[in-house]
Short mmCIF file of C-alpha atoms in Angstrom, two decimals:
data_model
loop_
_atom_site.label_atom_id
_atom_site.label_comp_id
_atom_site.label_asym_id
_atom_site.label_seq_id
_atom_site.Cartn_x
_atom_site.Cartn_y
_atom_site.Cartn_z
CA MET A 1094 8.73 -12.80 -11.52
CA ARG A 1095 9.54 -10.99 -8.31
CA HIS A 1096 7.08 -9.02 -6.20
CA LYS A 1097 8.69 -5.66 -6.97
CA GLU A 1098 8.80 -6.27 -10.71
CA GLU A 1099 5.20 -7.43 -10.76
CA THR A 1100 3.59 -4.87 -8.48
CA GLY A 1101 6.09 -2.02 -8.24
CA GLU A 1102 5.93 -2.42 -4.45
CA LYS A 1103 9.18 -2.75 -2.56
CA LEU A 1104 8.96 -5.15 0.37
CA THR A 1105 12.15 -3.93 1.96
CA LEU A 1106 12.84 -0.51 3.39
CA PRO A 1107 16.35 0.86 3.30
CA PHE A 1108 18.00 1.46 6.63
CA HIS A 1109 19.31 5.00 6.78
CA ALA A 1110 21.96 6.06 9.24
CA THR A 1111 20.25 9.37 9.93
CA SER A 1112 16.70 10.05 11.01
CA GLU A 1113 16.43 12.74 8.33
CA ALA A 1114 17.20 10.28 5.53
CA MET A 1115 14.81 7.70 6.99
CA ILE A 1116 12.03 10.29 7.26
CA GLU A 1117 12.66 11.48 3.72
CA HIS A 1118 12.38 7.93 2.40
CA LEU A 1119 9.15 7.21 4.29
CA SER A 1120 7.60 10.44 3.13
CA ARG A 1121 8.60 9.94 -0.49
CA ASP A 1122 8.66 6.17 -1.12
CA ASN A 1123 7.16 3.11 0.55
CA LYS A 1124 5.67 3.47 4.01
CA ILE A 1125 5.13 -0.25 4.52
CA GLY A 1126 7.97 -2.73 4.52
CA VAL A 1127 10.65 -4.60 6.34
CA ILE A 1128 14.10 -3.31 7.26
CA VAL A 1129 16.60 -6.10 6.65
CA LYS A 1130 19.87 -5.37 8.40
CA ASP A 1131 22.89 -7.57 8.91
CA GLU A 1132 24.75 -5.35 11.37
CA ALA A 1133 22.21 -4.36 13.99
CA THR A 1134 24.87 -2.68 16.12
CA THR A 1135 24.74 0.24 13.66
CA ILE A 1136 21.53 1.31 15.39
CA LEU A 1137 23.30 1.46 18.74
CA LYS A 1138 26.37 3.14 17.31
CA ASN A 1139 24.31 5.81 15.57
CA ALA A 1140 22.59 6.60 18.82
CA ARG A 1141 25.83 6.65 20.78
CA LYS A 1142 28.01 8.54 18.38
CA GLN A 1143 25.89 11.01 16.55
CA TYR A 1144 22.26 11.29 17.33
CA GLY A 1145 21.67 10.28 20.94
CA ALA A 1146 18.29 9.44 22.45
CA ASP A 1147 16.59 11.27 19.61
CA TYR A 1148 17.68 8.45 17.33
CA TYR A 1149 16.18 5.76 19.59
CA GLU A 1150 13.00 7.80 19.71
CA MET A 1151 12.81 8.01 15.93
CA MET A 1152 13.26 4.23 15.66
CA SER A 1153 10.63 3.63 18.35
CA LYS A 1154 8.15 5.81 16.50
CA LEU A 1155 8.86 3.91 13.31
CA TYR A 1156 7.87 0.76 15.17
CA ASP A 1157 4.77 2.37 16.65
CA GLY A 1158 3.69 3.84 13.32
CA SER A 1159 2.99 7.06 15.13
CA TYR A 1160 3.67 10.13 13.10
CA TYR A 1161 6.94 11.75 13.63
CA GLU A 1162 7.77 15.37 13.25
CA ARG A 1163 11.10 16.99 13.45
CA ARG A 1164 12.39 20.47 12.84
CA THR A 1165 15.71 20.61 11.07
CA ARG A 1166 17.79 23.61 10.07
CA LYS A 1167 18.05 22.31 6.53
CA ALA A 1168 14.47 21.42 5.67
CA GLY A 1169 12.28 22.94 8.38
CA LEU A 1170 9.47 20.76 9.71
CA GLU A 1171 9.36 17.25 8.29
CA ILE A 1172 6.56 14.83 8.97
CA VAL A 1173 6.28 11.13 8.41
CA PRO A 1174 2.69 10.08 7.72
CA SER A 1175 1.05 8.19 10.57
CA ASP A 1176 0.25 5.08 8.56
CA THR A 1177 3.78 3.67 8.36
CA TYR A 1178 4.01 -0.06 9.02
CA VAL A 1179 7.57 -1.17 9.57
CA ASN A 1180 8.99 -4.57 10.45
CA MET A 1181 12.64 -5.28 11.13
CA ILE A 1182 14.75 -8.41 10.69
CA ALA A 1183 18.31 -7.80 11.82
CA ALA A 1184 21.30 -9.87 12.86
CA THR A 1185 24.41 -9.12 14.82
CA THR A 1186 27.33 -10.82 16.45
CA PRO A 1187 27.90 -10.85 20.23
CA TYR A 1188 29.80 -7.61 19.57
CA ILE A 1189 26.44 -6.02 20.41
CA TYR A 1190 27.17 -6.65 24.10
CA LYS A 1191 30.10 -4.25 23.88
CA VAL A 1192 28.02 -1.36 22.57
CA LEU A 1193 24.70 -2.01 24.32
CA GLU A 1194 23.73 0.66 26.84
CA GLU A 1195 20.90 0.91 29.38
CA GLU A 1196 19.23 3.71 27.49
CA PHE A 1197 18.50 1.28 24.64
CA PHE A 1198 15.96 -0.35 26.98
CA THR A 1199 14.96 2.53 29.23
CA GLN A 1200 14.12 4.77 26.26
CA GLY A 1201 11.95 1.93 24.97
CA LEU A 1202 13.44 0.81 21.66
CA GLY A 1203 15.04 -2.34 23.11
CA ASN A 1204 11.67 -3.34 24.58
CA ARG A 1205 10.03 -3.31 21.18
CA ILE A 1206 12.36 -6.02 19.91
CA LEU A 1207 12.15 -9.80 20.15
CA TYR A 1208 15.55 -11.46 20.42
CA VAL A 1209 16.58 -14.75 18.88
CA LEU A 1210 19.83 -16.04 20.33
CA TRP A 1211 22.04 -18.72 18.85
CA ASN A 1212 21.82 -21.73 21.14
CA GLY A 1213 25.43 -22.81 20.73
CA GLU A 1214 25.02 -25.29 17.93
CA THR A 1215 23.77 -25.38 14.38
CA GLU A 1216 20.55 -27.32 14.35
CA ASP A 1217 20.93 -28.22 10.72
CA SER A 1218 23.29 -31.19 10.86
CA GLU A 1219 24.10 -30.95 7.19
CA GLY A 1220 25.21 -27.36 7.60
CA ILE A 1221 23.85 -24.18 6.09
CA PHE A 1222 26.79 -23.58 3.84
CA ASP A 1223 26.21 -26.42 1.41
CA VAL A 1224 26.55 -25.34 -2.18
CA ASP A 1225 23.07 -24.73 -3.41
CA ILE A 1226 22.63 -25.50 -7.07
CA LYS A 1227 18.86 -25.80 -7.10
CA ASN A 1228 16.78 -23.10 -8.67
CA TYR A 1229 14.25 -21.96 -6.13
CA ASP A 1230 12.54 -19.30 -8.23
CA SER A 1231 9.29 -21.23 -8.58
CA LYS A 1232 9.18 -22.12 -4.87
CA ASP A 1233 9.90 -18.52 -3.88
CA ALA A 1234 7.04 -17.53 -6.18
CA ASP A 1235 4.76 -20.10 -4.53
CA ILE A 1236 5.44 -18.64 -1.07
CA LEU A 1237 4.97 -15.14 -2.44
CA ASN A 1238 1.62 -16.07 -3.99
CA LYS A 1239 0.39 -17.44 -0.69
CA LEU A 1240 1.44 -14.27 1.09
CA ARG A 1241 -0.32 -12.17 -1.53
CA THR A 1242 -3.50 -14.20 -1.10
CA LEU A 1243 -3.22 -13.51 2.61
CA ARG A 1244 -2.88 -9.79 2.00
CA GLU A 1245 -5.83 -9.78 -0.38
CA LYS A 1246 -8.00 -11.41 2.27
CA CYS A 1247 -6.80 -9.01 4.95
CA GLU A 1248 -7.53 -6.03 2.73
CA ASN A 1249 -10.95 -7.30 1.69
CA VAL A 1250 -12.08 -8.04 5.20
CA ARG A 1251 -10.36 -4.88 6.51
CA THR A 1252 -9.76 -7.05 9.45
CA THR A 1253 -10.08 -6.18 13.04
CA ILE A 1254 -9.51 -9.32 15.02
CA PRO A 1255 -12.09 -9.88 17.73
CA LEU A 1256 -10.67 -10.48 21.14
CA LYS A 1257 -13.05 -11.48 23.92
CA GLU A 1258 -10.76 -10.33 26.67
CA SER A 1259 -12.96 -11.26 29.63
CA GLU A 1260 -13.11 -14.93 28.66
CA SER A 1261 -9.71 -15.31 27.25
CA THR A 1262 -6.52 -16.92 28.47
CA LEU A 1263 -4.97 -13.72 27.17
CA THR A 1264 -6.57 -11.79 30.02
CA LYS A 1265 -5.09 -14.16 32.57
CA TRP A 1266 -1.69 -13.64 31.01
CA ARG A 1267 -2.13 -9.90 30.99
CA ASP A 1268 -2.72 -10.00 34.75
CA LYS A 1269 0.14 -12.42 35.28
CA ILE A 1270 2.56 -10.21 33.30
CA SER A 1271 1.30 -7.10 35.16
CA ARG A 1272 2.16 -8.75 38.47
CA ILE A 1273 5.68 -9.56 37.26
CA VAL A 1274 6.11 -5.96 36.02
CA GLU A 1275 5.08 -4.71 39.44
CA LYS A 1276 7.53 -7.07 41.13
CA PHE A 1277 10.38 -5.78 38.95
CA TYR A 1278 9.29 -2.21 39.73
CA ASN A 1279 9.44 -2.90 43.47
CA GLU A 1280 12.87 -4.47 43.08
CA GLY A 1281 14.09 -1.47 41.09
CA LYS A 1282 14.83 -3.62 38.03
CA LEU A 1283 14.02 -0.97 35.47
CA ILE A 1284 15.18 -2.82 32.35
CA GLU A 1285 13.29 -6.02 33.19
CA GLN A 1286 10.23 -3.97 34.19
CA SER A 1287 10.15 -2.11 30.90
CA TYR A 1288 10.76 -5.22 28.77
CA TYR A 1289 8.04 -7.25 30.48
CA GLY A 1290 5.78 -4.21 30.19
CA ARG A 1291 5.61 -4.88 26.44
CA MET A 1292 5.18 -8.64 26.62
CA TRP A 1293 1.40 -8.84 26.70
CA GLU A 1294 1.22 -6.76 23.56
CA MET A 1295 3.77 -9.11 21.93
CA LEU A 1296 1.70 -12.11 23.00
CA VAL A 1297 -1.44 -10.65 21.42
CA LYS A 1298 0.43 -9.83 18.20
CA LEU A 1299 1.80 -13.37 17.94
CA ALA A 1300 -1.58 -14.94 18.72
CA ALA A 1301 -3.23 -12.77 16.04
CA LEU A 1302 -0.59 -13.64 13.45
CA HIS A 1303 -1.01 -17.32 14.22
CA SER A 1304 -4.73 -16.92 13.81
CA ILE A 1305 -4.22 -15.24 10.45
CA ALA A 1306 -1.76 -17.89 9.27
CA ARG A 1307 -4.27 -20.57 10.25
CA TRP A 1308 -7.16 -18.72 8.70
CA TYR A 1309 -5.22 -18.53 5.46
CA ASN A 1310 -6.05 -22.20 4.83
CA ASN A 1311 -9.72 -21.67 5.55
CA PRO A 1312 -11.66 -21.98 2.28
CA LYS A 1313 -14.32 -19.59 3.58
CA ALA A 1314 -12.49 -16.52 2.44
CA ASN A 1315 -14.86 -14.02 3.95
CA VAL A 1316 -14.84 -15.38 7.45
CA ALA A 1317 -12.97 -12.99 9.68
CA PHE A 1318 -10.37 -14.49 11.95
CA VAL A 1319 -10.74 -14.86 15.65
CA ILE A 1320 -8.01 -15.53 18.16
CA GLU A 1321 -8.75 -19.00 19.46
CA GLU A 1322 -7.26 -20.91 22.36
CA LYS A 1323 -4.77 -22.74 20.12
CA ASP A 1324 -3.48 -19.41 18.78
CA THR A 1325 -3.03 -18.12 22.31
CA GLN A 1326 -1.24 -21.27 23.48
CA TRP A 1327 1.12 -21.08 20.51
CA ALA A 1328 1.81 -17.41 21.25
CA ILE A 1329 2.41 -18.15 24.95
CA ASP A 1330 5.04 -20.77 24.03
CA LYS A 1331 6.77 -18.28 21.73
CA THR A 1332 6.58 -15.42 24.23
CA ILE A 1333 8.13 -17.56 26.97
CA LYS A 1334 10.95 -18.44 24.57
CA TYR A 1335 11.53 -14.77 23.71
CA ILE A 1336 11.51 -13.82 27.39
CA LYS A 1337 14.13 -16.50 28.10
CA ASN A 1338 16.21 -15.08 25.25
CA PHE A 1339 15.89 -11.61 26.77
CA HIS A 1340 17.18 -12.88 30.12
CA ARG A 1341 20.08 -14.62 28.38
CA LEU A 1342 20.85 -11.39 26.54
CA LEU A 1343 20.89 -9.51 29.85
CA GLU A 1344 23.16 -12.11 31.42
CA GLU A 1345 25.59 -12.11 28.53
CA TRP A 1346 25.57 -8.32 28.29
CA ARG A 1347 26.14 -7.83 32.02
CA GLY A 1348 28.69 -10.63 32.11
CA ALA A 1349 30.64 -9.29 29.17
CA THR A 1350 33.75 -7.29 29.97
CA ILE A 1351 32.42 -4.20 31.63
CA LYS A 1352 33.82 -1.22 29.91
CA THR A 1353 33.33 2.34 30.88
CA ASP A 1354 32.29 4.72 28.15
CA ALA A 1355 35.78 6.19 28.20
CA LYS A 1356 37.37 2.79 27.71
CA LEU A 1357 34.94 1.97 24.94
CA GLU A 1358 35.69 5.24 23.23
CA SER A 1359 39.38 4.49 23.45
CA SER A 1360 38.77 1.02 21.96
CA GLU A 1361 36.83 2.55 19.11
CA LYS A 1362 39.62 5.05 18.52
CA LEU A 1363 42.16 2.23 18.40
CA HIS A 1364 39.97 0.37 15.89
CA GLU A 1365 39.93 3.46 13.71
CA THR A 1366 43.71 3.78 14.03
CA ILE A 1367 44.23 0.14 13.04
CA ILE A 1368 42.02 0.59 9.97
CA ALA A 1369 43.86 3.85 9.08
CA THR A 1370 47.24 2.10 9.42
CA ILE A 1371 46.16 -0.67 7.05
CA ARG A 1372 44.69 1.86 4.63
CA GLU A 1373 47.89 3.95 4.63
CA ASN A 1374 49.76 0.75 3.86
CA GLY A 1375 47.74 0.20 0.68
CA GLY A 1376 44.78 -1.75 2.12
CA ARG A 1377 46.87 -4.67 3.43
CA ILE A 1378 49.53 -5.19 6.05
CA THR A 1379 51.41 -8.05 7.66
CA LYS A 1380 50.82 -8.78 11.32
CA ARG A 1381 54.50 -8.02 12.05
CA GLU A 1382 54.30 -4.59 10.35
CA LEU A 1383 51.07 -3.72 12.15
CA LEU A 1384 52.47 -4.64 15.57
CA ALA A 1385 55.61 -2.62 14.88
CA LYS A 1386 53.70 0.43 13.65
CA ARG A 1387 51.29 0.40 16.61
CA ASN A 1388 54.01 -0.61 19.05
CA MET A 1389 51.81 -3.38 20.48
CA THR A 1390 52.20 -7.05 21.26
CA LYS A 1391 50.05 -9.71 19.64
CA ASN A 1392 48.36 -10.41 22.98
CA LYS A 1393 47.39 -6.77 23.45
CA ILE A 1394 46.04 -6.28 19.93
CA SER A 1395 44.21 -9.62 19.57
CA ALA A 1396 40.93 -8.51 21.18
CA HIS A 1397 40.74 -5.50 18.84
CA ILE A 1398 41.57 -7.59 15.77
CA GLU A 1399 38.87 -10.05 16.85
CA THR A 1400 36.30 -7.24 17.11
CA LEU A 1401 37.24 -5.82 13.72
CA VAL A 1402 36.87 -9.29 12.16
CA GLU A 1403 33.45 -9.70 13.81
CA MET A 1404 32.45 -6.33 12.43
CA GLU A 1405 33.66 -7.54 9.00
CA LYS A 1406 36.00 -4.54 8.73
CA ILE A 1407 39.07 -6.67 8.10
CA THR A 1408 39.90 -10.17 6.83
CA LEU A 1409 42.98 -12.12 7.87
CA VAL A 1410 44.83 -14.81 5.96
CA SER A 1411 47.16 -17.00 8.05
CA ILE A 1412 49.69 -19.73 7.37
CA PRO A 1413 51.28 -21.80 10.18
CA TRP A 1414 54.98 -20.87 10.14
CA GLY A 1415 57.12 -22.86 12.55
CA SER A 1416 55.68 -22.22 16.00
CA HIS A 1417 53.99 -19.02 14.80
CA PHE A 1418 51.61 -17.85 12.11
CA LYS A 1419 52.46 -15.74 9.09
CA THR A 1420 49.45 -13.44 8.78
CA GLU A 1421 48.40 -10.80 6.28
CA ILE A 1422 45.52 -8.42 7.11
CA PHE A 1423 43.23 -6.99 4.41
CA LEU A 1424 40.51 -4.35 4.28
CA ASP A 1425 38.99 -5.84 1.12
CA PRO A 1426 37.76 -9.45 1.59
CA ASP A 1427 38.13 -10.11 -2.16
CA GLU A 1428 41.82 -9.14 -1.96
CA ALA A 1429 42.16 -11.57 0.95
CA GLU A 1430 40.57 -14.36 -1.10
CA LYS A 1431 42.93 -13.58 -4.00
CA TYR A 1432 45.94 -13.64 -1.68
CA MET A 1433 44.77 -16.93 -0.15
CA THR A 1434 44.59 -18.54 -3.61
CA GLU A 1435 48.11 -17.27 -4.44
CA MET A 1436 49.50 -18.62 -1.16
CA LYS A 1437 47.83 -21.99 -1.66
CA GLN A 1438 49.59 -22.25 -5.03
CA LYS A 1439 52.88 -21.06 -3.60
CA TYR A 1440 52.79 -23.34 -0.55
CA PRO A 1441 50.76 -26.38 -1.66
CA ASN A 1442 51.83 -28.37 1.39
CA LYS A 1443 50.84 -25.75 3.93
CA LEU A 1444 47.48 -24.92 5.44
CA VAL A 1445 46.34 -21.47 4.31
CA PHE A 1446 43.25 -20.28 6.17
CA ILE A 1447 41.07 -17.34 7.19
CA PRO A 1448 41.08 -17.27 11.01
CA THR A 1449 37.66 -16.93 12.63
CA SER A 1450 37.14 -14.56 15.54
CA GLU A 1451 37.29 -17.56 17.87
CA MET A 1452 40.69 -18.61 16.43
CA ILE A 1453 41.96 -15.06 16.86
CA ARG A 1454 40.82 -15.11 20.48
CA LYS A 1455 42.84 -18.30 20.96
CA GLY A 1456 45.89 -16.69 19.35
CA GLN A 1457 45.70 -18.85 16.23
CA TRP A 1458 46.58 -16.11 13.77
CA MET B 448 1.82 -29.36 3.58
CA ALA B 449 2.17 -27.56 6.87
CA GLU B 450 -1.10 -26.64 8.53
CA TYR B 451 -0.24 -23.02 9.00
CA LEU B 452 1.50 -20.59 6.71
CA ILE B 453 4.04 -19.69 9.40
CA ASP B 454 5.08 -23.35 9.68
CA GLU B 455 5.25 -23.73 5.93
CA ILE B 456 7.54 -20.72 5.47
CA THR B 457 9.66 -21.78 8.47
CA GLU B 458 10.17 -25.23 6.92
CA TYR B 459 11.03 -23.68 3.57
CA VAL B 460 13.52 -21.17 4.99
CA PHE B 461 15.16 -23.57 7.44
CA ASN B 462 15.05 -27.06 5.96
CA GLU B 463 14.75 -26.54 2.26
CA ARG B 464 16.64 -23.32 1.57
CA ARG B 465 18.89 -23.56 4.64
CA LEU B 466 18.98 -19.81 4.97
CA THR B 467 19.28 -19.73 8.75
CA PRO B 468 21.35 -21.62 11.32
CA THR B 469 18.41 -22.25 13.66
CA ARG B 470 14.71 -23.00 13.33
CA ASP B 471 13.86 -20.14 15.70
CA TRP B 472 15.46 -17.61 13.38
CA ALA B 473 13.67 -19.12 10.37
CA GLU B 474 10.41 -18.90 12.30
CA ALA B 475 11.06 -15.24 13.12
CA ILE B 476 11.50 -14.55 9.39
CA ALA B 477 8.27 -16.45 8.63
CA ILE B 478 6.34 -14.54 11.31
CA SER B 479 7.73 -11.27 10.01
CA LEU B 480 6.61 -12.06 6.45
CA VAL B 481 3.11 -13.05 7.58
CA SER B 482 3.01 -9.85 9.63
CA LEU B 483 4.10 -7.75 6.65
CA PHE B 484 1.44 -9.21 4.36
CA SER B 485 -1.25 -9.05 7.06
CA HIS B 486 -1.24 -5.29 7.05
CA PRO B 487 -3.74 -3.61 7.71
CA ALA B 488 -5.08 -6.28 10.09
CA LYS B 489 -5.06 -5.32 13.74
CA VAL B 490 -6.48 -6.43 17.07
CA LEU B 491 -8.94 -4.38 19.06
CA THR B 492 -8.39 -4.56 22.81
CA LYS B 493 -9.84 -2.57 25.69
CA LYS B 494 -6.79 -0.34 25.51
CA GLY B 495 -7.14 0.26 21.78
CA PHE B 496 -5.79 -1.22 18.55
CA ILE B 497 -2.67 -3.35 18.43
CA ARG B 498 -0.83 -3.38 15.12
CA LEU B 499 0.82 -6.62 14.07
CA ASN B 500 4.31 -5.48 13.11
CA LEU B 501 7.29 -7.08 14.85
CA TRP B 502 11.01 -6.35 15.11
CA TYR B 503 13.54 -9.13 15.50
CA ILE B 504 17.26 -9.23 16.21
CA PHE B 505 19.29 -12.43 15.89
CA ILE B 506 22.50 -12.62 17.93
CA GLY B 507 25.06 -15.22 16.92
CA PRO B 508 28.64 -15.73 15.72
CA SER B 509 29.50 -13.79 12.57
CA SER B 510 29.64 -16.91 10.42
CA LEU B 511 26.07 -17.77 11.46
CA ALA B 512 24.56 -14.29 11.50
CA SER B 513 24.91 -14.88 7.78
CA LYS B 514 23.57 -12.52 5.19
CA LYS B 515 21.51 -15.35 3.72
CA PHE B 516 18.39 -14.01 5.38
CA HIS B 517 18.59 -11.16 2.87
CA TRP B 518 16.56 -13.61 0.78
CA ILE B 519 13.56 -11.57 1.94
CA SER B 520 14.80 -8.70 -0.20
CA SER B 521 14.87 -10.92 -3.26
CA ILE B 522 11.32 -12.26 -3.28
#
């Protein structure tokens, strides 16, 4: 039995591309939940293309749980209740570095996010793509039951977590972080200043959550939780890790090919043209046809094809053909899979493969 | 059994279900779930209440930024 079926409560919130739709959902349906998003760059694109800083502001207020009001021509004044509680778990490819803009941080949304960056290798030596034939329903239910017990305790105690600031390591860290924020301010490093400006709050949140997760195993159900030294130390370790990730993000973003807005716009237009060309051709096209129709060389188009693959807009199927590759490009990944099966049957002695973005970058397509 | 619920969920997501390519990302999912079910808990500081919600973004190659973490939607 799943949580939604049992309680009628949805754990996940839909991610709407417009603030209006998001507001409508929060006003009408669940106000507490997690947004699960596998293409986080949509947030940046929405802000850039259609809704501007207003969009970042709406997302920031979702995070803050502060009520949001907005006057629209269509519906007049709309208000999201102040008691929204929204989490977000999102993933993206390094394509994010191509669409990231300073405003994402200076407006404040980027500073409300903790970043987890791939460290260059899969830690799971056996791989995450092993075929999974086990039925995990009962184990999922076990985790869910523990989380529900946690919620029950939190609701019963109506918990406010005591924090003795004057005696706490947390206070020392607040001062330490404040000094770093000031240093960044003096150096004119606005993005770093604003990100660090949120870090003490993040540290407190993490310490509190650790305290709660520890308290969960405490048989004395009515004892309220307190942030102890071990919670703070755990949270400090995590915060340092997240700060390192933030600096890596900045490095990779600033080190990525610097594109002016105009150039980026022109890239996006070319992406749209490539997609339109494939669509006009019935949803699939050979590499040779595409190059001829766009009057481009493979070298010139490769970076755009790589981006479209990373964005999961297109799927390629390639076969080594002499010193080149015979490649077919598809809009529908299922069609690509079907084509790959056909080609494997037709050419049993040849390697038929779906090139990854890295292979495309190396010209192996 | 892991001492803390965050560790237990991290182990489950990363080692047992293999839903994420790194432990850090599994831990972020675990923290987010604990945060979600901790509502309405909050911390009182001198500057006011701090809510416990968190937003995470994972950045990695497309094959690893896999949609497997959508498992959250299924529980």
